[in-house]
mmCIF file of C-alpha atoms and ligand atoms in Angstrom:
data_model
loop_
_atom_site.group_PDB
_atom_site.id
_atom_site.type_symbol
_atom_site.label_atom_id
_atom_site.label_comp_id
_atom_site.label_asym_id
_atom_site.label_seq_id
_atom_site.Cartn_x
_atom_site.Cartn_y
_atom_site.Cartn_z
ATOM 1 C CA UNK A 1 9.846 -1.644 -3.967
ATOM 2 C CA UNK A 2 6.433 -0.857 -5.226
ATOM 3 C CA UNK A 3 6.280 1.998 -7.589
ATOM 4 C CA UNK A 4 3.192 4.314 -7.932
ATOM 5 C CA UNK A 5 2.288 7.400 -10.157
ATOM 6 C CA UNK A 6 3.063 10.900 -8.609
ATOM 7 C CA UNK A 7 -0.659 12.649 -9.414
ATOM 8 C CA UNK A 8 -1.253 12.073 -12.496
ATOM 9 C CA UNK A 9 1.698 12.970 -13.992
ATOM 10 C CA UNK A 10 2.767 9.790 -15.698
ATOM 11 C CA UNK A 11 5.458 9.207 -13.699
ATOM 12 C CA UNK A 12 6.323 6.527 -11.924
ATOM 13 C CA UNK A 13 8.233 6.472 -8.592
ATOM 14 C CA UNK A 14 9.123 4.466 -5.736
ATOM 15 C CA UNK A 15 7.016 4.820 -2.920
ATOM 16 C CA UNK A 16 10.108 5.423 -1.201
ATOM 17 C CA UNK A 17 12.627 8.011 -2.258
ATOM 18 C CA UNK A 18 15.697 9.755 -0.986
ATOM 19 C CA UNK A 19 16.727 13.289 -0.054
ATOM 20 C CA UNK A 20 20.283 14.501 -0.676
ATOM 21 C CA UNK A 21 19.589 17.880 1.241
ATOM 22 C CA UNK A 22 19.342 17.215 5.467
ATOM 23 C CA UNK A 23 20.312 19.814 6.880
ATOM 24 C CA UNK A 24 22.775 20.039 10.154
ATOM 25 C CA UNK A 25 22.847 22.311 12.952
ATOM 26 C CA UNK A 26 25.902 24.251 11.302
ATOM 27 C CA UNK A 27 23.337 24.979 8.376
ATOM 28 C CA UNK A 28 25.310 22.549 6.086
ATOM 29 C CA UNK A 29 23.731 19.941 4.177
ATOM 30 C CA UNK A 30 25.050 16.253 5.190
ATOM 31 C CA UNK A 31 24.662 15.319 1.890
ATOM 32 C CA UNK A 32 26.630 17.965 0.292
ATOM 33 C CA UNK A 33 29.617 17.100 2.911
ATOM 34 C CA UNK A 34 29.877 13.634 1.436
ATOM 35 C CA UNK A 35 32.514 13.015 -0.654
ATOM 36 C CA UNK A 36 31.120 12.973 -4.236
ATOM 37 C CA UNK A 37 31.724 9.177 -5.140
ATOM 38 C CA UNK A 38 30.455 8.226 -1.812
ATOM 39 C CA UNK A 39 27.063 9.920 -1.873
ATOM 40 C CA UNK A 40 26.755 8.709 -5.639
ATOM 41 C CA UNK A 41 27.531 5.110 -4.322
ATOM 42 C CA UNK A 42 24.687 5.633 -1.994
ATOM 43 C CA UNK A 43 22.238 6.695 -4.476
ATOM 44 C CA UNK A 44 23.073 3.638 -6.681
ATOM 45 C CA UNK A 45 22.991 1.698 -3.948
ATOM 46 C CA UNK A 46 19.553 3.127 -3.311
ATOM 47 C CA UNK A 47 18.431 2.754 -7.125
ATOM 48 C CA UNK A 48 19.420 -0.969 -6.443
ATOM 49 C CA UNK A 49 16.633 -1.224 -4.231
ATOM 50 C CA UNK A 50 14.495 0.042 -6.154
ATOM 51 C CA UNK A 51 14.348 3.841 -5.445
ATOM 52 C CA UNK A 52 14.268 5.710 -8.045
ATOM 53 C CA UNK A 53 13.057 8.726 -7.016
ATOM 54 C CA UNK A 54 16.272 11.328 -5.779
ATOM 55 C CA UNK A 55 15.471 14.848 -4.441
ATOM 56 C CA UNK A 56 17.595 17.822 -4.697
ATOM 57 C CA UNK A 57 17.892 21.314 -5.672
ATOM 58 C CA UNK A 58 19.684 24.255 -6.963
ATOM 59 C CA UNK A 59 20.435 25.260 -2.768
ATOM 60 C CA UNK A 60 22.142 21.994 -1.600
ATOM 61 C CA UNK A 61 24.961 21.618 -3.425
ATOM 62 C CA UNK A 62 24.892 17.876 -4.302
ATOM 63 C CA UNK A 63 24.732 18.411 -8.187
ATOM 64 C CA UNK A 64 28.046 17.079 -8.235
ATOM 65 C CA UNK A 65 27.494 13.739 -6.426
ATOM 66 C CA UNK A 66 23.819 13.444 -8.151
ATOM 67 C CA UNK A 67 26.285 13.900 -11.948
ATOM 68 C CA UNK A 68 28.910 11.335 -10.945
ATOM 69 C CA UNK A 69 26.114 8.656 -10.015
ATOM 70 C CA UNK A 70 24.047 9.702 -13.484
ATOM 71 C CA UNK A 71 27.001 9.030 -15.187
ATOM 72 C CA UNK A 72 26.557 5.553 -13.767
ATOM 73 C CA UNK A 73 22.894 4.708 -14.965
ATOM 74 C CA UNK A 74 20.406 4.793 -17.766
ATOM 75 C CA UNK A 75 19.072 8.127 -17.290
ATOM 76 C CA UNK A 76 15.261 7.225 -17.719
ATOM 77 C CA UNK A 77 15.522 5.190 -14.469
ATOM 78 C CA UNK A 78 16.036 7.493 -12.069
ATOM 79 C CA UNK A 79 13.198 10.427 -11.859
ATOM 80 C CA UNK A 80 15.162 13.834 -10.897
ATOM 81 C CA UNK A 81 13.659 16.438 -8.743
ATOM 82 C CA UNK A 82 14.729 19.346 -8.108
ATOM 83 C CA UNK A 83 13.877 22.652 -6.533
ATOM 84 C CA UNK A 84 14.647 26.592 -6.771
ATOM 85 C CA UNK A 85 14.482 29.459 -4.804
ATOM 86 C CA UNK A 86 15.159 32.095 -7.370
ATOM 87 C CA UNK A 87 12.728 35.483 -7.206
ATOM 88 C CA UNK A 88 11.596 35.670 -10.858
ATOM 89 C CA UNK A 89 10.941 34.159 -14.292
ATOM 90 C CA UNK A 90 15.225 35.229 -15.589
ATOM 91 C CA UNK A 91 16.945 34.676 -12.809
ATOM 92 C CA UNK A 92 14.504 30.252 -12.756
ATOM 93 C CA UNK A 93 15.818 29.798 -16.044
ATOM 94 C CA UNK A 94 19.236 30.923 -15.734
ATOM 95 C CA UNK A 95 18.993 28.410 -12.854
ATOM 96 C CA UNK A 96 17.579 25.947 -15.278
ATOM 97 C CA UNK A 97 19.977 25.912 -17.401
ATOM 98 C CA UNK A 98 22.915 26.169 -14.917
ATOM 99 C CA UNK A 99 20.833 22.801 -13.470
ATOM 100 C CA UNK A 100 20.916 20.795 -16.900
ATOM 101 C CA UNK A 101 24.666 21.835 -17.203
ATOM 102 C CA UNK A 102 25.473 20.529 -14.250
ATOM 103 C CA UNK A 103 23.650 17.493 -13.766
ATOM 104 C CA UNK A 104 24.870 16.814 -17.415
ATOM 105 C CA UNK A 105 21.154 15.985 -18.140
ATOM 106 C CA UNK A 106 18.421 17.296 -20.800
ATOM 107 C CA UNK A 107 15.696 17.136 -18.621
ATOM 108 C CA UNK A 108 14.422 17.640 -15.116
ATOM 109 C CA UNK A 109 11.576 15.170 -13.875
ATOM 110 C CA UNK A 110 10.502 17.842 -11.715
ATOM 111 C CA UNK A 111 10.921 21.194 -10.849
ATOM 112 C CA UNK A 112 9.071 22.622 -7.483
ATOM 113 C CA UNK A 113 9.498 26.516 -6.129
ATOM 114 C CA UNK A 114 11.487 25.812 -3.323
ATOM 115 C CA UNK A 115 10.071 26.362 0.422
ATOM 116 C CA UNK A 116 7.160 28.241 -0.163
ATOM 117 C CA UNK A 117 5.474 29.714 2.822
ATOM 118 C CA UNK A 118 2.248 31.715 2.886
ATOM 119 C CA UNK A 119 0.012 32.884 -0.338
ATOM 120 C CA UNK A 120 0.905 36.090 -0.665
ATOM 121 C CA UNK A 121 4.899 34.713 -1.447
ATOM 122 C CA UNK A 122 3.185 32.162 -3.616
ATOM 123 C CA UNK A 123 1.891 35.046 -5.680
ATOM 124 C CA UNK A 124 5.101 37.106 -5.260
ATOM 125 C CA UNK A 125 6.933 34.322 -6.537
ATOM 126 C CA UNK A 126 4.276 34.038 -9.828
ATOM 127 C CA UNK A 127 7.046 34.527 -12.437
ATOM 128 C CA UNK A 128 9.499 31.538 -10.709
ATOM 129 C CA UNK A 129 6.459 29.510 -11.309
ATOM 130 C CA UNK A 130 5.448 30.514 -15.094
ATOM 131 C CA UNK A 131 9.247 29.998 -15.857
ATOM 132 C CA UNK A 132 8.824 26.586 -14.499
ATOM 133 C CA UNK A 133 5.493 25.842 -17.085
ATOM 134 C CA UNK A 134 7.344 27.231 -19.853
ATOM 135 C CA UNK A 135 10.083 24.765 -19.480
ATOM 136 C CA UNK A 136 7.356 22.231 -18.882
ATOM 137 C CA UNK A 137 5.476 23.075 -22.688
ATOM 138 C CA UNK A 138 9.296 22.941 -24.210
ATOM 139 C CA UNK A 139 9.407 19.586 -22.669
ATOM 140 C CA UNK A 140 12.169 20.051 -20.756
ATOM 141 C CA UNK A 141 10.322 19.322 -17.389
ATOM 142 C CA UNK A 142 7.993 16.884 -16.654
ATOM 143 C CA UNK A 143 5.819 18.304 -13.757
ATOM 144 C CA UNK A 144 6.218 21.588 -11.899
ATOM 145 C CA UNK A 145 4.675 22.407 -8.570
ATOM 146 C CA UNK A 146 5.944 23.568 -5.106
ATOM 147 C CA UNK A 147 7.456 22.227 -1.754
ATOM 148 C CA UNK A 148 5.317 23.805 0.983
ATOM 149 C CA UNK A 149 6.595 25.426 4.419
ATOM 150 C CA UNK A 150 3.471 26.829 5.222
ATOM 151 C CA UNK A 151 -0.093 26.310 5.519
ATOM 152 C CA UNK A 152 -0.700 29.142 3.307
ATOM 153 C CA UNK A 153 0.832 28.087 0.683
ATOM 154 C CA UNK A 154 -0.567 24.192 0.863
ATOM 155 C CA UNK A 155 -3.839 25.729 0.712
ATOM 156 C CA UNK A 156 -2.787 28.030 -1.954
ATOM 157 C CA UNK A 157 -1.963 24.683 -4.537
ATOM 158 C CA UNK A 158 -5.768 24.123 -4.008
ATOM 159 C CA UNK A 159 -6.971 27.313 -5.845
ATOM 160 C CA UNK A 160 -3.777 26.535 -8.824
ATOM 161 C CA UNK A 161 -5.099 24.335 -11.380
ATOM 162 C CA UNK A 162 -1.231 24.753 -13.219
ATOM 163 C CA UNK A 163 0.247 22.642 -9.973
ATOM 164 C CA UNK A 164 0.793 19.083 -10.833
ATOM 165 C CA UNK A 165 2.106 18.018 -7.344
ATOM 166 C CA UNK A 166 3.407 19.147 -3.772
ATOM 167 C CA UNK A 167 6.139 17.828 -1.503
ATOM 168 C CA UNK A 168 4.339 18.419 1.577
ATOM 169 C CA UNK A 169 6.087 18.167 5.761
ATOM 170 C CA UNK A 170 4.100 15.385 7.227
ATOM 171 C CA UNK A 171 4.741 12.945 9.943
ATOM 172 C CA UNK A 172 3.012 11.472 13.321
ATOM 173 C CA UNK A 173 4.161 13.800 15.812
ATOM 174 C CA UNK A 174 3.647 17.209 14.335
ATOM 175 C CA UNK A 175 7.711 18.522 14.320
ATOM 176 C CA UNK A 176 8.332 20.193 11.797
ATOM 177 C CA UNK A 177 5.192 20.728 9.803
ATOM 178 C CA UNK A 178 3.514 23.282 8.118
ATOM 179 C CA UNK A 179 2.030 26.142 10.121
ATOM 180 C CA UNK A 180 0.136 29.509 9.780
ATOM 181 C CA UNK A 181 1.316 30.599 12.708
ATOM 182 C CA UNK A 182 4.874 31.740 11.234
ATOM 183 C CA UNK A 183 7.422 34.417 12.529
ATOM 184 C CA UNK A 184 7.512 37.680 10.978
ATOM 185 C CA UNK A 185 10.788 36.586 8.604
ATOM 186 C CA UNK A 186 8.596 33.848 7.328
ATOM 187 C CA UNK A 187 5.561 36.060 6.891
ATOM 188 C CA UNK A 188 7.266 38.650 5.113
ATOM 189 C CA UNK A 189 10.192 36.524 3.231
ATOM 190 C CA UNK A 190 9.046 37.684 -0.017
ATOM 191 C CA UNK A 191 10.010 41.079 0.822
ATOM 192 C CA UNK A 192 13.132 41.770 -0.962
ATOM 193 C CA UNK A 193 14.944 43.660 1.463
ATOM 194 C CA UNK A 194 14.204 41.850 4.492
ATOM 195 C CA UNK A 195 15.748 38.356 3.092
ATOM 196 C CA UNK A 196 19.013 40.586 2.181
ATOM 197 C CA UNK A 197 19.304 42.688 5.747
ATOM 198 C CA UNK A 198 18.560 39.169 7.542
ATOM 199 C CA UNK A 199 22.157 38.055 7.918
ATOM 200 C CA UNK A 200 23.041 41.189 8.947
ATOM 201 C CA UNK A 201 21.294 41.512 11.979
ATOM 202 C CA UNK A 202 22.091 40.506 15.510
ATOM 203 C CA UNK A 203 21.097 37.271 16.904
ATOM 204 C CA UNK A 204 18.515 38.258 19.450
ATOM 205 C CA UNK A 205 16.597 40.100 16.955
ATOM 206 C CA UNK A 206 16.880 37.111 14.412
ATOM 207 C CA UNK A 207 15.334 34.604 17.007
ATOM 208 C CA UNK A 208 12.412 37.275 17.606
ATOM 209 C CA UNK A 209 10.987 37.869 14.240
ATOM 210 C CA UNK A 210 12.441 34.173 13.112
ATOM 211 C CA UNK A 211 11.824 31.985 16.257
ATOM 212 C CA UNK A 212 12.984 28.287 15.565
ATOM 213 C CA UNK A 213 9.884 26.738 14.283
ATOM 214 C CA UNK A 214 10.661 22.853 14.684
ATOM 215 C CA UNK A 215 11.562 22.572 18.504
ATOM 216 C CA UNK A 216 7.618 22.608 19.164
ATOM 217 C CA UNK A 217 5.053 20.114 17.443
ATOM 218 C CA UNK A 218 1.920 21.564 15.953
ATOM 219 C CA UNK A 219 -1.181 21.553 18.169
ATOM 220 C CA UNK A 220 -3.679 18.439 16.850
ATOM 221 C CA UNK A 221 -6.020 20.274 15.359
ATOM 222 C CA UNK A 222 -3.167 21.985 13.299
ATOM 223 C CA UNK A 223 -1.826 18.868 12.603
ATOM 224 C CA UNK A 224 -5.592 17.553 11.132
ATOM 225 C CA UNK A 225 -5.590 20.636 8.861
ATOM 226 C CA UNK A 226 -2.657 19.458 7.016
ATOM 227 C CA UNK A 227 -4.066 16.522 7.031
ATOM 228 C CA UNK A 228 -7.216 17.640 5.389
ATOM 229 C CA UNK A 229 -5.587 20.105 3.572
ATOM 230 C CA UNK A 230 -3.469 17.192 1.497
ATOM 231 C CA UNK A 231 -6.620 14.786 1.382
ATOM 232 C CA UNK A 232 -8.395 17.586 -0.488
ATOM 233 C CA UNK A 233 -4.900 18.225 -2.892
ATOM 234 C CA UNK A 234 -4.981 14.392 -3.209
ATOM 235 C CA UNK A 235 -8.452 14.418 -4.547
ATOM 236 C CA UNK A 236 -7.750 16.860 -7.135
ATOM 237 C CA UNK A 237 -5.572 14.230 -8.682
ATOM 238 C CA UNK A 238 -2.240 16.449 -7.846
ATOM 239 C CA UNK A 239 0.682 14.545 -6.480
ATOM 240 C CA UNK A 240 1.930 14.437 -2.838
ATOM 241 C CA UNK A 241 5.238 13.492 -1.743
ATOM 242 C CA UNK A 242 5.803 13.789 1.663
ATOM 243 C CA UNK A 243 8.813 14.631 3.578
ATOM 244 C CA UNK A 244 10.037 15.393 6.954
ATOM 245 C CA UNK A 245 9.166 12.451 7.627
ATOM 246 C CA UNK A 246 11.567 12.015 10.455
ATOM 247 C CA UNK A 247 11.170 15.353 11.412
ATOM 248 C CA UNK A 248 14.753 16.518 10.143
ATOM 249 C CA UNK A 249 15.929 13.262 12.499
ATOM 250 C CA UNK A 250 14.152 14.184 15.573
ATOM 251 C CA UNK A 251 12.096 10.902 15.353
ATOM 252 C CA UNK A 252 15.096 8.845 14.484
ATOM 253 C CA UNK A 253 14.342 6.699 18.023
ATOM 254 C CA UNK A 254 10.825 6.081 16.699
ATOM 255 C CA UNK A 255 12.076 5.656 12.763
ATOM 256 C CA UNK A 256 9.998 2.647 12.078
ATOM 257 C CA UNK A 257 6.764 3.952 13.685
ATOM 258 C CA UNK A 258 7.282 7.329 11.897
ATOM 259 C CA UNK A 259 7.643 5.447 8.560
ATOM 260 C CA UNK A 260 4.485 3.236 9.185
ATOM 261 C CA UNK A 261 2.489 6.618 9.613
ATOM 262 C CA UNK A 262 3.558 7.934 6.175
ATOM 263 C CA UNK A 263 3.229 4.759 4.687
ATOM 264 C CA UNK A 264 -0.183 4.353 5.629
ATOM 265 C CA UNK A 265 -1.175 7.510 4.364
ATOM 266 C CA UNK A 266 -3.703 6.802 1.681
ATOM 267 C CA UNK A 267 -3.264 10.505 0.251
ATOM 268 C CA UNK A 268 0.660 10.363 -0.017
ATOM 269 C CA UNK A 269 1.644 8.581 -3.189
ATOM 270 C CA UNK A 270 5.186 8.619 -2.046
ATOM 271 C CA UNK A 271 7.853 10.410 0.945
ATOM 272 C CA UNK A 272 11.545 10.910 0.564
ATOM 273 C CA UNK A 273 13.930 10.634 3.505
ATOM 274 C CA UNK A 274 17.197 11.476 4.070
ATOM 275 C CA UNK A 275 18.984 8.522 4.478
ATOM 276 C CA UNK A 276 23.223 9.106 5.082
ATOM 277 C CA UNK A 277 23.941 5.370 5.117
ATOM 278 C CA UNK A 278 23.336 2.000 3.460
ATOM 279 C CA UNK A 279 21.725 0.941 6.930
ATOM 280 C CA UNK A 280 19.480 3.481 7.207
ATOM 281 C CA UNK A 281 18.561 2.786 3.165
ATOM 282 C CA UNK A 282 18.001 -1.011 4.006
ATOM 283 C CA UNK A 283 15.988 -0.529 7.279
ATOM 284 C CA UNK A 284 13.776 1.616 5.622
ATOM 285 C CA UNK A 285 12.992 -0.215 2.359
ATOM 286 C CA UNK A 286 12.407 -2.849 4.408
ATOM 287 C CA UNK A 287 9.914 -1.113 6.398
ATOM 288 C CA UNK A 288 8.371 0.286 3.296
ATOM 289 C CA UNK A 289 8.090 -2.941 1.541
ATOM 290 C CA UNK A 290 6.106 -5.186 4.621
ATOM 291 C CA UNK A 291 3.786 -2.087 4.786
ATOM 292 C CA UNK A 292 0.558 -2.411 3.562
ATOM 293 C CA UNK A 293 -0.158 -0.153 1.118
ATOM 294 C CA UNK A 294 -3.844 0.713 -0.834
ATOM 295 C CA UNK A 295 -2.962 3.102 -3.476
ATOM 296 C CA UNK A 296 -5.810 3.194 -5.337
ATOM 297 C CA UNK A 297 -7.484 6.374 -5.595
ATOM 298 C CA UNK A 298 -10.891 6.941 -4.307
ATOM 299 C CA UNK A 299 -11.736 10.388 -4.546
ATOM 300 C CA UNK A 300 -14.515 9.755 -2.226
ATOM 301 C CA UNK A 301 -12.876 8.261 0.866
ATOM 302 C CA UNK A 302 -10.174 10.971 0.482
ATOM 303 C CA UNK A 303 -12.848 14.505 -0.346
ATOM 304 C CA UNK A 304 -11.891 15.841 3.211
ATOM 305 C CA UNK A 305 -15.812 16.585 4.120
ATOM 306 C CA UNK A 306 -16.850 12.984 4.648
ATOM 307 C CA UNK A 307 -12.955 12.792 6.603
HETATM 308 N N1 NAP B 1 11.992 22.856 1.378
HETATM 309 C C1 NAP B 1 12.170 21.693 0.967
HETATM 310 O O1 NAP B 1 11.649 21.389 -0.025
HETATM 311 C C2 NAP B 1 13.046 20.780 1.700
HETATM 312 C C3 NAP B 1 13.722 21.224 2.818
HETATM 313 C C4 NAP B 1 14.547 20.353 3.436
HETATM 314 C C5 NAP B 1 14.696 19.071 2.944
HETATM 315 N N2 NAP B 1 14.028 18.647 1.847
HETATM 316 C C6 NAP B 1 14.188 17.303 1.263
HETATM 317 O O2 NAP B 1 13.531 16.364 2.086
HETATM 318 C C7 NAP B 1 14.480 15.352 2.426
HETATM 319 C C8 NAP B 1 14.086 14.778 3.763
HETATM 320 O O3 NAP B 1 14.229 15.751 4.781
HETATM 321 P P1 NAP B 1 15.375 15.646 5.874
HETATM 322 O O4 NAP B 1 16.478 14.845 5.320
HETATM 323 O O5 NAP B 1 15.669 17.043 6.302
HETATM 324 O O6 NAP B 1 14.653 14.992 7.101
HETATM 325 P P2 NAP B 1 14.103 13.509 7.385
HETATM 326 O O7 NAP B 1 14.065 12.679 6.173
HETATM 327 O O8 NAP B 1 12.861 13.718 8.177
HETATM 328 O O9 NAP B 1 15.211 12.980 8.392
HETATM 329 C C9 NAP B 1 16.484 12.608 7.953
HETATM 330 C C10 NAP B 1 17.241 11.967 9.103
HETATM 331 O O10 NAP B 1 16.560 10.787 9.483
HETATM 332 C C11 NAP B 1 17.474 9.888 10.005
HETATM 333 N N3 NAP B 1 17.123 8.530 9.549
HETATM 334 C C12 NAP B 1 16.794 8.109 8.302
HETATM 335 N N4 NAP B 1 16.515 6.790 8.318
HETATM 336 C C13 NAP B 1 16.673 6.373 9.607
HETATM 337 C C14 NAP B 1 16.539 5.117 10.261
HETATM 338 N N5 NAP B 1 16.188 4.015 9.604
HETATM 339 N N6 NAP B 1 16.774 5.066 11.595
HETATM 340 C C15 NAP B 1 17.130 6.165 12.279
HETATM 341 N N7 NAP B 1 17.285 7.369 11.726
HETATM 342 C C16 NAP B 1 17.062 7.467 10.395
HETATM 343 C C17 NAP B 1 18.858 10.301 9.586
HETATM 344 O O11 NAP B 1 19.483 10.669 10.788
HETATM 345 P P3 NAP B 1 21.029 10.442 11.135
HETATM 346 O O12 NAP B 1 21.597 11.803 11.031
HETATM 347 O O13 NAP B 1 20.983 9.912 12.516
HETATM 348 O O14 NAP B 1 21.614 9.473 10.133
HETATM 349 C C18 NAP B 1 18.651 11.537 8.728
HETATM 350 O O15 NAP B 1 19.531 12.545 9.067
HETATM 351 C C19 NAP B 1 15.817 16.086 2.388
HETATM 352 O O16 NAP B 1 16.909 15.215 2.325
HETATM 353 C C20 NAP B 1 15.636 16.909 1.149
HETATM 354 O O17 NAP B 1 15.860 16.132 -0.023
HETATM 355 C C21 NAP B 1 13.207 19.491 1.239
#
């Protein structure tokens, strides 16, 4: 499996890597359903292949399964990434910490603010974020930035020169990708209050101010303004990993034409997908591996002007 740099972060992943946190329609995460030695024998099995690059975060519950496979390898060769959802700078680091215990590790590849949506949460979320850095500078992370739900944010990371890489939602048909056309939950889910009344309220009024935001695809030109969006991340030298790649599993009948779309991306340096079995691990390496792939970076192809 061919490994590239994530930005220009020094760090080397597969270009494919896999997710530990699909969600189901209960709201579960597969992954976190698995028995622990299973899921850990799929990430070895994974590692075997070549991918080194395993996604989680502090929300999914597979620290456990991620600890038991650890225990199993040379930590250097697997790069950890993790997310968190916390509010501020106290409550990121008591995450942190929590993280390291439980992973039984002394470092965290990466650390991202989880699910970001629009600006204005990107600013309310400032001290998540400088917690994040501050780990970074102890050397106890090795790249911080954010995984976007929102076009908002995305074209926040452009104006942050702190961010060393996104995870962004990109694939060919538009399900599941970043929008600024979000509910009023989504608009507002910085707002304290809101995110703790929202279970609490009935499910007709949920729907309304959260409508279901993956059933439609984007409109085109939506779907170009991510596009641009990442080719102008990409050419500040910031890292993009993509992911939805299968649209949460909505593509899975078209799985090998939504993985040749990603993989030809010249502004994604690498995508994790969810992958609950060792088919799904081998049909999609193999994919991977007969794509072709030009990595090299040139900033002028990618500045999203001459796009
Ligand atoms: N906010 C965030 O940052 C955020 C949010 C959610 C997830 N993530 C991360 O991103 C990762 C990827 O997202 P995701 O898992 O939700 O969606 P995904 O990767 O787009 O889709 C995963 C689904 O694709 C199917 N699949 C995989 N390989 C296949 C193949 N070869 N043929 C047919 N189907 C195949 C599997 O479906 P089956 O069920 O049929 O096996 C799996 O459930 C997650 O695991 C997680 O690590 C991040």
């Amino acid at each position: 499996m061919k490994r590239v740099e994530l930005g220009k972060t020094g760090i080397e992943v597969s270009r494919l890597g896999i997710g530990t946190g699909t969600g189901l329609p209960s709201g579960h995460c597969a992954q976190a359903l698995m028995d622990k030695k299973e899921l850990a024998r799929l990430l070895l099995y994974a590692l075997d292949r070549g991918i080194n690059l395993w996604d989680t975060a502090f929300q999914y519950n597979t620290y456990p399964h991620i600890k038991e496979a650890l225990r199993q390898v040379s930590r250097k060769d697997v790069v950890l990434t993790t997310k968190f959802s916390a509010a501020n700078e106290k409550e990121t680091i008591r995450d942190f910490n929590i993280t390291l215990k439980d992973l039984n590790t002394d470092y965290i590849d990466v650390c991202l603010l989880h699910g970001v949506r629009t600006d204005t949460e990107l600013q309310m979320r400032s001290g998540a974020f400088n917690a994040m850095v501050k780990l970074k500078k102890e050397g106890k992370v090795r790249a911080v930035g954010l995984s976007s739900h929102g076009l908002g944010a995305l074209k926040s990371i452009l104006e942050m020169p702190e961010i060393d890489l996104v995870w962004a939602r990109v694939n060919y048909s538009g399900l599941n990708m970043d929008t600024g056309c979000l509910g009023m939950y989504d608009q507002m889910a910085s707002v304290y209050w809101l995110k703790k009344c929202y279970k609490l309220l009935p499910e007709g009024v949920k729907s309304l101010i959260r409508p279901k935001a993956n059933t439609q695809p984007i409109p085109e030109d939506a779907h170009k303004e991510v596009t641009d969006t990442l080719k102008h991340i990409y050419s500040q030298s910031k890292g993009i990993v993509g992911m939805k790649v299968l649209a949460e599993g909505m593509l899975r009948e078209d799985a090998e034409k939504a993985i040749k779309y990603v993989n030809s991306l010249p502004f994604v340096d690498s995508f994790i997908i969810g992958m609950l079995n060792k088919k799904e691990i081998d049909e999609n390496c193999s994919i991977v591996n007969t794509g072709i792939l030009s990595k090299e970076r040139n900033m002028s192809m990618l500045n999203p002007h001459n796009a």
